[in-house]
Coordinates of N, CA and C in Angstrom, one line a residue:
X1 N 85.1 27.5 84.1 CA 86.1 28.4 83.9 C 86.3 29.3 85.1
X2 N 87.3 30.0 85.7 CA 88.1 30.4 86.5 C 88.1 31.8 85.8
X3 N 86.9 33.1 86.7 CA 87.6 34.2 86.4 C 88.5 35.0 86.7
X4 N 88.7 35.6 86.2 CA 90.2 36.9 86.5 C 90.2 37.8 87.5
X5 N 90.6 37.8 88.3 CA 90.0 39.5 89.0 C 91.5 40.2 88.6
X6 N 91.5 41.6 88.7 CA 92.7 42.4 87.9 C 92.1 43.0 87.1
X7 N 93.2 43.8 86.8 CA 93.3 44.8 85.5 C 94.5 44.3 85.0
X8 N 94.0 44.8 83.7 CA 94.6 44.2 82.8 C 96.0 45.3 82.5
X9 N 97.4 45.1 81.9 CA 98.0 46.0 81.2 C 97.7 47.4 80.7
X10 N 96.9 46.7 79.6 CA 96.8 48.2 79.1 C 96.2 49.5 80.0
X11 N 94.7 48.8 81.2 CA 93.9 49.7 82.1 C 94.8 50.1 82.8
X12 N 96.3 48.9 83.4 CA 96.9 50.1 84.0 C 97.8 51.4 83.4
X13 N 98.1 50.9 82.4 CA 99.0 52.4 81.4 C 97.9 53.2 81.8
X14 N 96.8 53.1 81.1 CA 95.7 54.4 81.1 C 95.9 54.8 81.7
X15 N 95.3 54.4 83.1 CA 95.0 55.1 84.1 C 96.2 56.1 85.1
X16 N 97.5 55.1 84.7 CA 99.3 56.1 84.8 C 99.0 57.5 84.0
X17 N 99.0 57.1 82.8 CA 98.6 58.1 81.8 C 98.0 59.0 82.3
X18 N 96.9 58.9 82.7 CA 96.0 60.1 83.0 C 96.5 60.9 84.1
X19 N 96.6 59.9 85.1 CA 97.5 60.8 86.4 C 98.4 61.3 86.0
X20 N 99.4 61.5 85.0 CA 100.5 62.0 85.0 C 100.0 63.3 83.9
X21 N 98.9 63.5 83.1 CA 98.7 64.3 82.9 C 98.0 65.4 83.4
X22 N 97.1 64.7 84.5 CA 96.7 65.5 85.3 C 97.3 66.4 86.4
X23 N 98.5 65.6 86.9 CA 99.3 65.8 88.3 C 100.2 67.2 87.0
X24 N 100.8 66.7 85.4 CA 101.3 68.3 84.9 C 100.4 69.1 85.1
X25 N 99.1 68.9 84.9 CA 98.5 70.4 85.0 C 98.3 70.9 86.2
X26 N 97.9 70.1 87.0 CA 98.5 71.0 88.4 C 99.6 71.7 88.9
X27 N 100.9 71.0 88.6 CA 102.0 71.4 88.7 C 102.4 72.6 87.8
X28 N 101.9 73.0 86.9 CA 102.2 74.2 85.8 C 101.4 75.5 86.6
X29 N 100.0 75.0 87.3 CA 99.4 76.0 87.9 C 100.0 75.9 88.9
X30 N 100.5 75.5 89.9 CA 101.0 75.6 91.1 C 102.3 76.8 90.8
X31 N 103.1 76.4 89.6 CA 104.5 77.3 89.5 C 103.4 78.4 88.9
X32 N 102.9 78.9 88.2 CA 102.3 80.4 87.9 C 102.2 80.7 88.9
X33 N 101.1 80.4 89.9 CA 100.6 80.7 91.6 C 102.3 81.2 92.8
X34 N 103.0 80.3 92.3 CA 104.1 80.7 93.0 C 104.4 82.1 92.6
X35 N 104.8 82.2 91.1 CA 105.5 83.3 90.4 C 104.2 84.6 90.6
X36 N 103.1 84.1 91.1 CA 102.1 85.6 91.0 C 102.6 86.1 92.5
X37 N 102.5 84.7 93.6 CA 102.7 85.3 94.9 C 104.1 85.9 95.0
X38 N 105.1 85.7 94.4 CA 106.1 86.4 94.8 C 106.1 87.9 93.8
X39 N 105.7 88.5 93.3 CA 105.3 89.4 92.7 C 104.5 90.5 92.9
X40 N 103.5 89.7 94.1 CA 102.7 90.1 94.9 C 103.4 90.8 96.1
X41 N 104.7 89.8 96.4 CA 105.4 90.1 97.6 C 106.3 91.3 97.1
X42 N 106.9 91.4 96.0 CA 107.6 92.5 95.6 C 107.1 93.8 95.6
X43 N 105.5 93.8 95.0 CA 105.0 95.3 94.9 C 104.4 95.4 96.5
X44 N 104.0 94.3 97.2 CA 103.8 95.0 98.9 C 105.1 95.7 99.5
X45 N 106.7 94.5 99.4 CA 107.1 95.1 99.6 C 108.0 97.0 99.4
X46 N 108.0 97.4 98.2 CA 107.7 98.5 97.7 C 107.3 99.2 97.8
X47 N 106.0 99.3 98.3 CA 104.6 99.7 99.1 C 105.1 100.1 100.1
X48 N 105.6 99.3 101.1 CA 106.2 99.4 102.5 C 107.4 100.3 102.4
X49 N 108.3 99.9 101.5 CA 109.3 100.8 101.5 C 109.6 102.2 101.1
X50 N 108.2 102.4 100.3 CA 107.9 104.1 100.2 C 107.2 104.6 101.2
X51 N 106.3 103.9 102.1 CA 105.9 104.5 103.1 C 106.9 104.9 104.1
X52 N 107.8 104.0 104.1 CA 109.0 104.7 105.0 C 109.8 105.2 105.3
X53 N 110.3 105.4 103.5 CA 110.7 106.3 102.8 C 110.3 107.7 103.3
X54 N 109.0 108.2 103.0 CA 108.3 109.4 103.2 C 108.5 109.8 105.2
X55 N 107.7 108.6 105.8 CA 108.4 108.9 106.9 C 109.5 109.5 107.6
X56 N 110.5 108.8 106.6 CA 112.4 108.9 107.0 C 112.3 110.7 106.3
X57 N 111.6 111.1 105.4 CA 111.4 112.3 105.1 C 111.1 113.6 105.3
X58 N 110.0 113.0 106.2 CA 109.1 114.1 107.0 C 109.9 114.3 108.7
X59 N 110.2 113.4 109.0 CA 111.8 113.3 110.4 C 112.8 114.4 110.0
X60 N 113.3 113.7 108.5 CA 115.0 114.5 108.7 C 114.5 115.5 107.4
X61 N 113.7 116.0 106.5 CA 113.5 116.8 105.5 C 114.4 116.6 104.2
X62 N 114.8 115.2 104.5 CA 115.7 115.0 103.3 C 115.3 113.1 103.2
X63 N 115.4 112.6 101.8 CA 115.7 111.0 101.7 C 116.4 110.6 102.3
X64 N 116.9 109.3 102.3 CA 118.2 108.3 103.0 C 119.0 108.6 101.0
X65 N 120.5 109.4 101.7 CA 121.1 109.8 100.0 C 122.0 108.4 100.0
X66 N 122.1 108.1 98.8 CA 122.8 107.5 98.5 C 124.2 108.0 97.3
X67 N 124.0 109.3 97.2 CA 125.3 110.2 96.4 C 124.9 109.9 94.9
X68 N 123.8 109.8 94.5 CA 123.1 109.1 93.0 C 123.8 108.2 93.0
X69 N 123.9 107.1 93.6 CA 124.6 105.6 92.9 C 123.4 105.0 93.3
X70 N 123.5 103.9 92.8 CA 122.4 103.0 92.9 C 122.6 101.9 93.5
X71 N 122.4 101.2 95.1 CA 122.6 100.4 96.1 C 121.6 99.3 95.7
X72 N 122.1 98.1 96.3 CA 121.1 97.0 96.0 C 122.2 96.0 97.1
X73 N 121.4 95.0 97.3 CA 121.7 93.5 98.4 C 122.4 92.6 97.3
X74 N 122.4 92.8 96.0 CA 123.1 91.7 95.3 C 124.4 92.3 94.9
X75 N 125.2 91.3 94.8 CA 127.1 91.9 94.6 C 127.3 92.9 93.6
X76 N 126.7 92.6 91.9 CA 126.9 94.2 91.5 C 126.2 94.9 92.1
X77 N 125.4 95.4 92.6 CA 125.5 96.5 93.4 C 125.8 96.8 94.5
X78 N 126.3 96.4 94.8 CA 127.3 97.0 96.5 C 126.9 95.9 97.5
X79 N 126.1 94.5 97.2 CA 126.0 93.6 98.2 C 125.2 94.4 100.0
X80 N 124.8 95.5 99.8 CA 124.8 96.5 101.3 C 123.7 95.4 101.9
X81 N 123.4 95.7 103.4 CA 123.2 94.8 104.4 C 121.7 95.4 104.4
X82 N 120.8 94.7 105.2 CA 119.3 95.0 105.7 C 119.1 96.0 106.5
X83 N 120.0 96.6 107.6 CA 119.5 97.7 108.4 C 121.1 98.4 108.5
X84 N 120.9 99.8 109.4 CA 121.7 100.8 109.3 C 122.2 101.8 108.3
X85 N 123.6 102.4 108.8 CA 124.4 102.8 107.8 C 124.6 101.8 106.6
X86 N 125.0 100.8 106.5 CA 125.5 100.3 105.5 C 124.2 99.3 104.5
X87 N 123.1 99.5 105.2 CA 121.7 98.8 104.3 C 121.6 99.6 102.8
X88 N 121.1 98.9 102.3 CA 120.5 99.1 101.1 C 120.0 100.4 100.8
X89 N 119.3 101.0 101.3 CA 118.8 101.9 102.0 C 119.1 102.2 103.6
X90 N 120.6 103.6 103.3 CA 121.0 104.1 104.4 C 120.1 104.1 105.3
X91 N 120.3 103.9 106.6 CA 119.5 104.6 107.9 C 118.0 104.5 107.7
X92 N 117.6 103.4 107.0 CA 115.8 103.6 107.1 C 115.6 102.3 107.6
X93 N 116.3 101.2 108.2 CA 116.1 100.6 109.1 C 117.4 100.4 110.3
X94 N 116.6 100.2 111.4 CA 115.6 99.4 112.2 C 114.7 100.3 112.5
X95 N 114.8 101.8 112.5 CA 113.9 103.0 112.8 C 112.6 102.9 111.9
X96 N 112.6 103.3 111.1 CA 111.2 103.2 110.0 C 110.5 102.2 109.7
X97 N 111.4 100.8 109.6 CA 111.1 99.5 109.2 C 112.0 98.8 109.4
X98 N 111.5 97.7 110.2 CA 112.4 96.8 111.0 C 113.3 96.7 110.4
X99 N 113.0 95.8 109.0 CA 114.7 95.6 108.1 C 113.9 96.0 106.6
X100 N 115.2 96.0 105.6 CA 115.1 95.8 104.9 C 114.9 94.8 103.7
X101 N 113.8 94.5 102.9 CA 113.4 93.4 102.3 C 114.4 93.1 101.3
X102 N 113.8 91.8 100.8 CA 114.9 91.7 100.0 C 114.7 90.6 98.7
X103 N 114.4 90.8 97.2 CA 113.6 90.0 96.5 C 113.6 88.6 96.8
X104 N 112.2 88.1 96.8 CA 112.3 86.5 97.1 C 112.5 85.8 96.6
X105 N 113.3 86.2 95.0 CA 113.6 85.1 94.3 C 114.7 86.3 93.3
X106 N 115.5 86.2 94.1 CA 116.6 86.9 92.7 C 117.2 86.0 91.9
X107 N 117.8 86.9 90.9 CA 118.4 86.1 89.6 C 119.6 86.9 89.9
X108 N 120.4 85.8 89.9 CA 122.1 86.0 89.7 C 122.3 87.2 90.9
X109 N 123.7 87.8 90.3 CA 124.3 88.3 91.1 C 124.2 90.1 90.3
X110 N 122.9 90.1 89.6 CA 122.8 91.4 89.2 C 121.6 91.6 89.6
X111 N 120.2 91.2 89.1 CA 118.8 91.4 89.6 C 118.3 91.6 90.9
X112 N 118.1 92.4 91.1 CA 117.4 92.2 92.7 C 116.6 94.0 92.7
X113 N 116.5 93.9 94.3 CA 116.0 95.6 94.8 C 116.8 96.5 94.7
X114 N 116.9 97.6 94.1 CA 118.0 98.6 93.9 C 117.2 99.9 94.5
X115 N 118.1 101.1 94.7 CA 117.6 102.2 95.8 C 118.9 103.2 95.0
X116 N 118.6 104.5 94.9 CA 118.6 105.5 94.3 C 118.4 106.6 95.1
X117 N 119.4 107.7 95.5 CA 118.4 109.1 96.1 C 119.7 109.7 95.8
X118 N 119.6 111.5 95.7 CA 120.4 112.6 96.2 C 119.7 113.2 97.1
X119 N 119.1 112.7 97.8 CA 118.4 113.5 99.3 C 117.2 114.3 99.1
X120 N 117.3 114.7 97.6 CA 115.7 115.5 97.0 C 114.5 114.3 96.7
X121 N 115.3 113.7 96.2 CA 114.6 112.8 95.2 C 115.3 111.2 95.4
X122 N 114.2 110.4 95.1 CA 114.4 108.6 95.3 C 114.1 107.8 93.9
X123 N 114.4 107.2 93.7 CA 113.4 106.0 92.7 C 113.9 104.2 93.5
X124 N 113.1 103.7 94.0 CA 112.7 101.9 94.3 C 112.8 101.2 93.1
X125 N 113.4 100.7 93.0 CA 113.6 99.7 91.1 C 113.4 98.4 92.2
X126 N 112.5 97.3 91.4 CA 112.4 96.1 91.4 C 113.1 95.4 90.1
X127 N 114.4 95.3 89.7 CA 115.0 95.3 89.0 C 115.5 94.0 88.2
X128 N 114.6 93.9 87.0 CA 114.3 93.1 86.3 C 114.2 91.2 86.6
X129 N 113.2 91.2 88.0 CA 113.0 89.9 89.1 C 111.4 89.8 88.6
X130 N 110.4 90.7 88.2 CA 109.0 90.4 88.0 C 109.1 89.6 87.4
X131 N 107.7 88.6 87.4 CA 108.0 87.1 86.7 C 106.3 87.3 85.7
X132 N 105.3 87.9 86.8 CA 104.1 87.6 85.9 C 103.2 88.9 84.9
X133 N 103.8 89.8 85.7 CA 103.4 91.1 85.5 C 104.3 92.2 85.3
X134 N 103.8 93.2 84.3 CA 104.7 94.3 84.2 C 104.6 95.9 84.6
X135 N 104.8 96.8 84.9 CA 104.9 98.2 85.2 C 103.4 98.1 84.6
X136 N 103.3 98.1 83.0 CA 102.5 98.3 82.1 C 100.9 97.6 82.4
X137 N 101.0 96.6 83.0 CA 99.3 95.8 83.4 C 98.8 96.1 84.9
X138 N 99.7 96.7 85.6 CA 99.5 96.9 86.6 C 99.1 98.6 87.2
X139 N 97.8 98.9 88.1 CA 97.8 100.9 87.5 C 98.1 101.7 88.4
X140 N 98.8 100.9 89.4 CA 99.2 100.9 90.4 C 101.2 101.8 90.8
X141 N 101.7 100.5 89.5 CA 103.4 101.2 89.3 C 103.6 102.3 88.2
X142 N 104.6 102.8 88.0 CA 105.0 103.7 87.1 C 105.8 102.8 86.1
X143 N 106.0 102.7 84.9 CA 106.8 102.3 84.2 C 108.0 102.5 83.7
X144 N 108.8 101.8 83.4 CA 110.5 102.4 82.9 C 110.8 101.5 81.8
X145 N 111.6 102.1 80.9 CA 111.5 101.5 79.7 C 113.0 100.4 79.7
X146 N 113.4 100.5 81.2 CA 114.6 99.6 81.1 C 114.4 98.0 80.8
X147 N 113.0 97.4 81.2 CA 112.9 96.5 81.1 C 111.4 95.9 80.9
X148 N 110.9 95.5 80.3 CA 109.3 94.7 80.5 C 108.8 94.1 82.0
X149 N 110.1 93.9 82.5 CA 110.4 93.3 84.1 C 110.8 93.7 85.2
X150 N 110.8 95.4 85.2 CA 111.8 96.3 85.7 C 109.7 96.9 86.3
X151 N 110.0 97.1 87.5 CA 108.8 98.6 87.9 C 110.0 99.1 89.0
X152 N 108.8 100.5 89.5 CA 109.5 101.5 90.0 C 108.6 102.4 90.7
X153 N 108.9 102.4 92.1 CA 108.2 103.8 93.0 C 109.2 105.1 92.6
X154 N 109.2 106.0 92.5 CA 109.9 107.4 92.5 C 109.2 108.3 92.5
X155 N 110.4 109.3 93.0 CA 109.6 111.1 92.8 C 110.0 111.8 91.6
X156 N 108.9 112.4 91.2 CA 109.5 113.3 90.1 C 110.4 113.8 89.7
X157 N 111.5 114.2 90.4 CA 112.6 114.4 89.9 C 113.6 113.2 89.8
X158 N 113.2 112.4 89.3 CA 113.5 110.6 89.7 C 113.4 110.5 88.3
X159 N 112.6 110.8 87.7 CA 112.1 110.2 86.2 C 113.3 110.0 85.2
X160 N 113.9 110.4 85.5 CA 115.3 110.7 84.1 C 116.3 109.8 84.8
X161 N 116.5 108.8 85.7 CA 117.4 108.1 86.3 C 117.2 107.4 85.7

């Protein structure tokens, strides 16, 4: 008799089988890891943008105002550009910080970085774009009750915006 060499049918399903369950679980961990790193990128960038905030502060004795409206890079809010007069944040870049950041992963044409001042006072809204974390697990941000997904740098007299 004449043996076989091979696998048979069924060993190959298995062994598909198993790779394909294995390669999902990688793939579910890889998208969490994504969604933590850009989250990670949101509250650095925030971080950066209050420091230069304070900066642009301690120079002119006032914030970059925005007239209390609330500026942001995405079309409902005013679409405003990365540096100068017309940035997101008036006149705090190229001087303070090169440019202006800008969430790494927005949603639609409403979520993104939004900016706030009357020249006293500021609030930074990351504006319902967090994906893994909230204001509340984190002891780092302040929280706002606008959203589970919503954090925020501000000054004290910011709180009621």
């Amino acid at each position: 008799m004449k043996k076989k060499n091979g696998f048979t049918l069924i060993e190959l399903l298995v062994v598909i089988a198993i790779i394909g369950l294995l390669s999902s679980v990688v793939l579910a961990s890889l998208n969490t890891a994504r969604a933590k790193a850009r989250d990670a990128t949101r509250l650095s960038d925030m971080q950066q943008l209050k420091l230069s905030l304070e900066l642009y502060y301690d120079a002119n004795r006032a914030y970059p105002n925005t007239g209390g409206n609330w500026y942001g890079n995405c079309s409902s809010w005013g679409s405003k550009g990365t540096t100068g007069a017309g940035g997101w944040i008036p006149d705090l870049a190229p001087t303070y910080i090169p440019s202006l950041p800008l969430d790494p992963k927005p949603i639609g044409t409403v979520y993104c970085y939004l900016y706030r001042s009357d020249g006293v006072d500021y609030m930074l809204l990351v504006y319902n774009t967090a994906e893994t974390y909230t204001a509340t697990s984190n002891k780092w941000l302040r929280p706002l009750i606008l959203s589970p997904s919503d954090f925020a740098f501000y000054t004290p007299g910011a709180i009621m915006w």
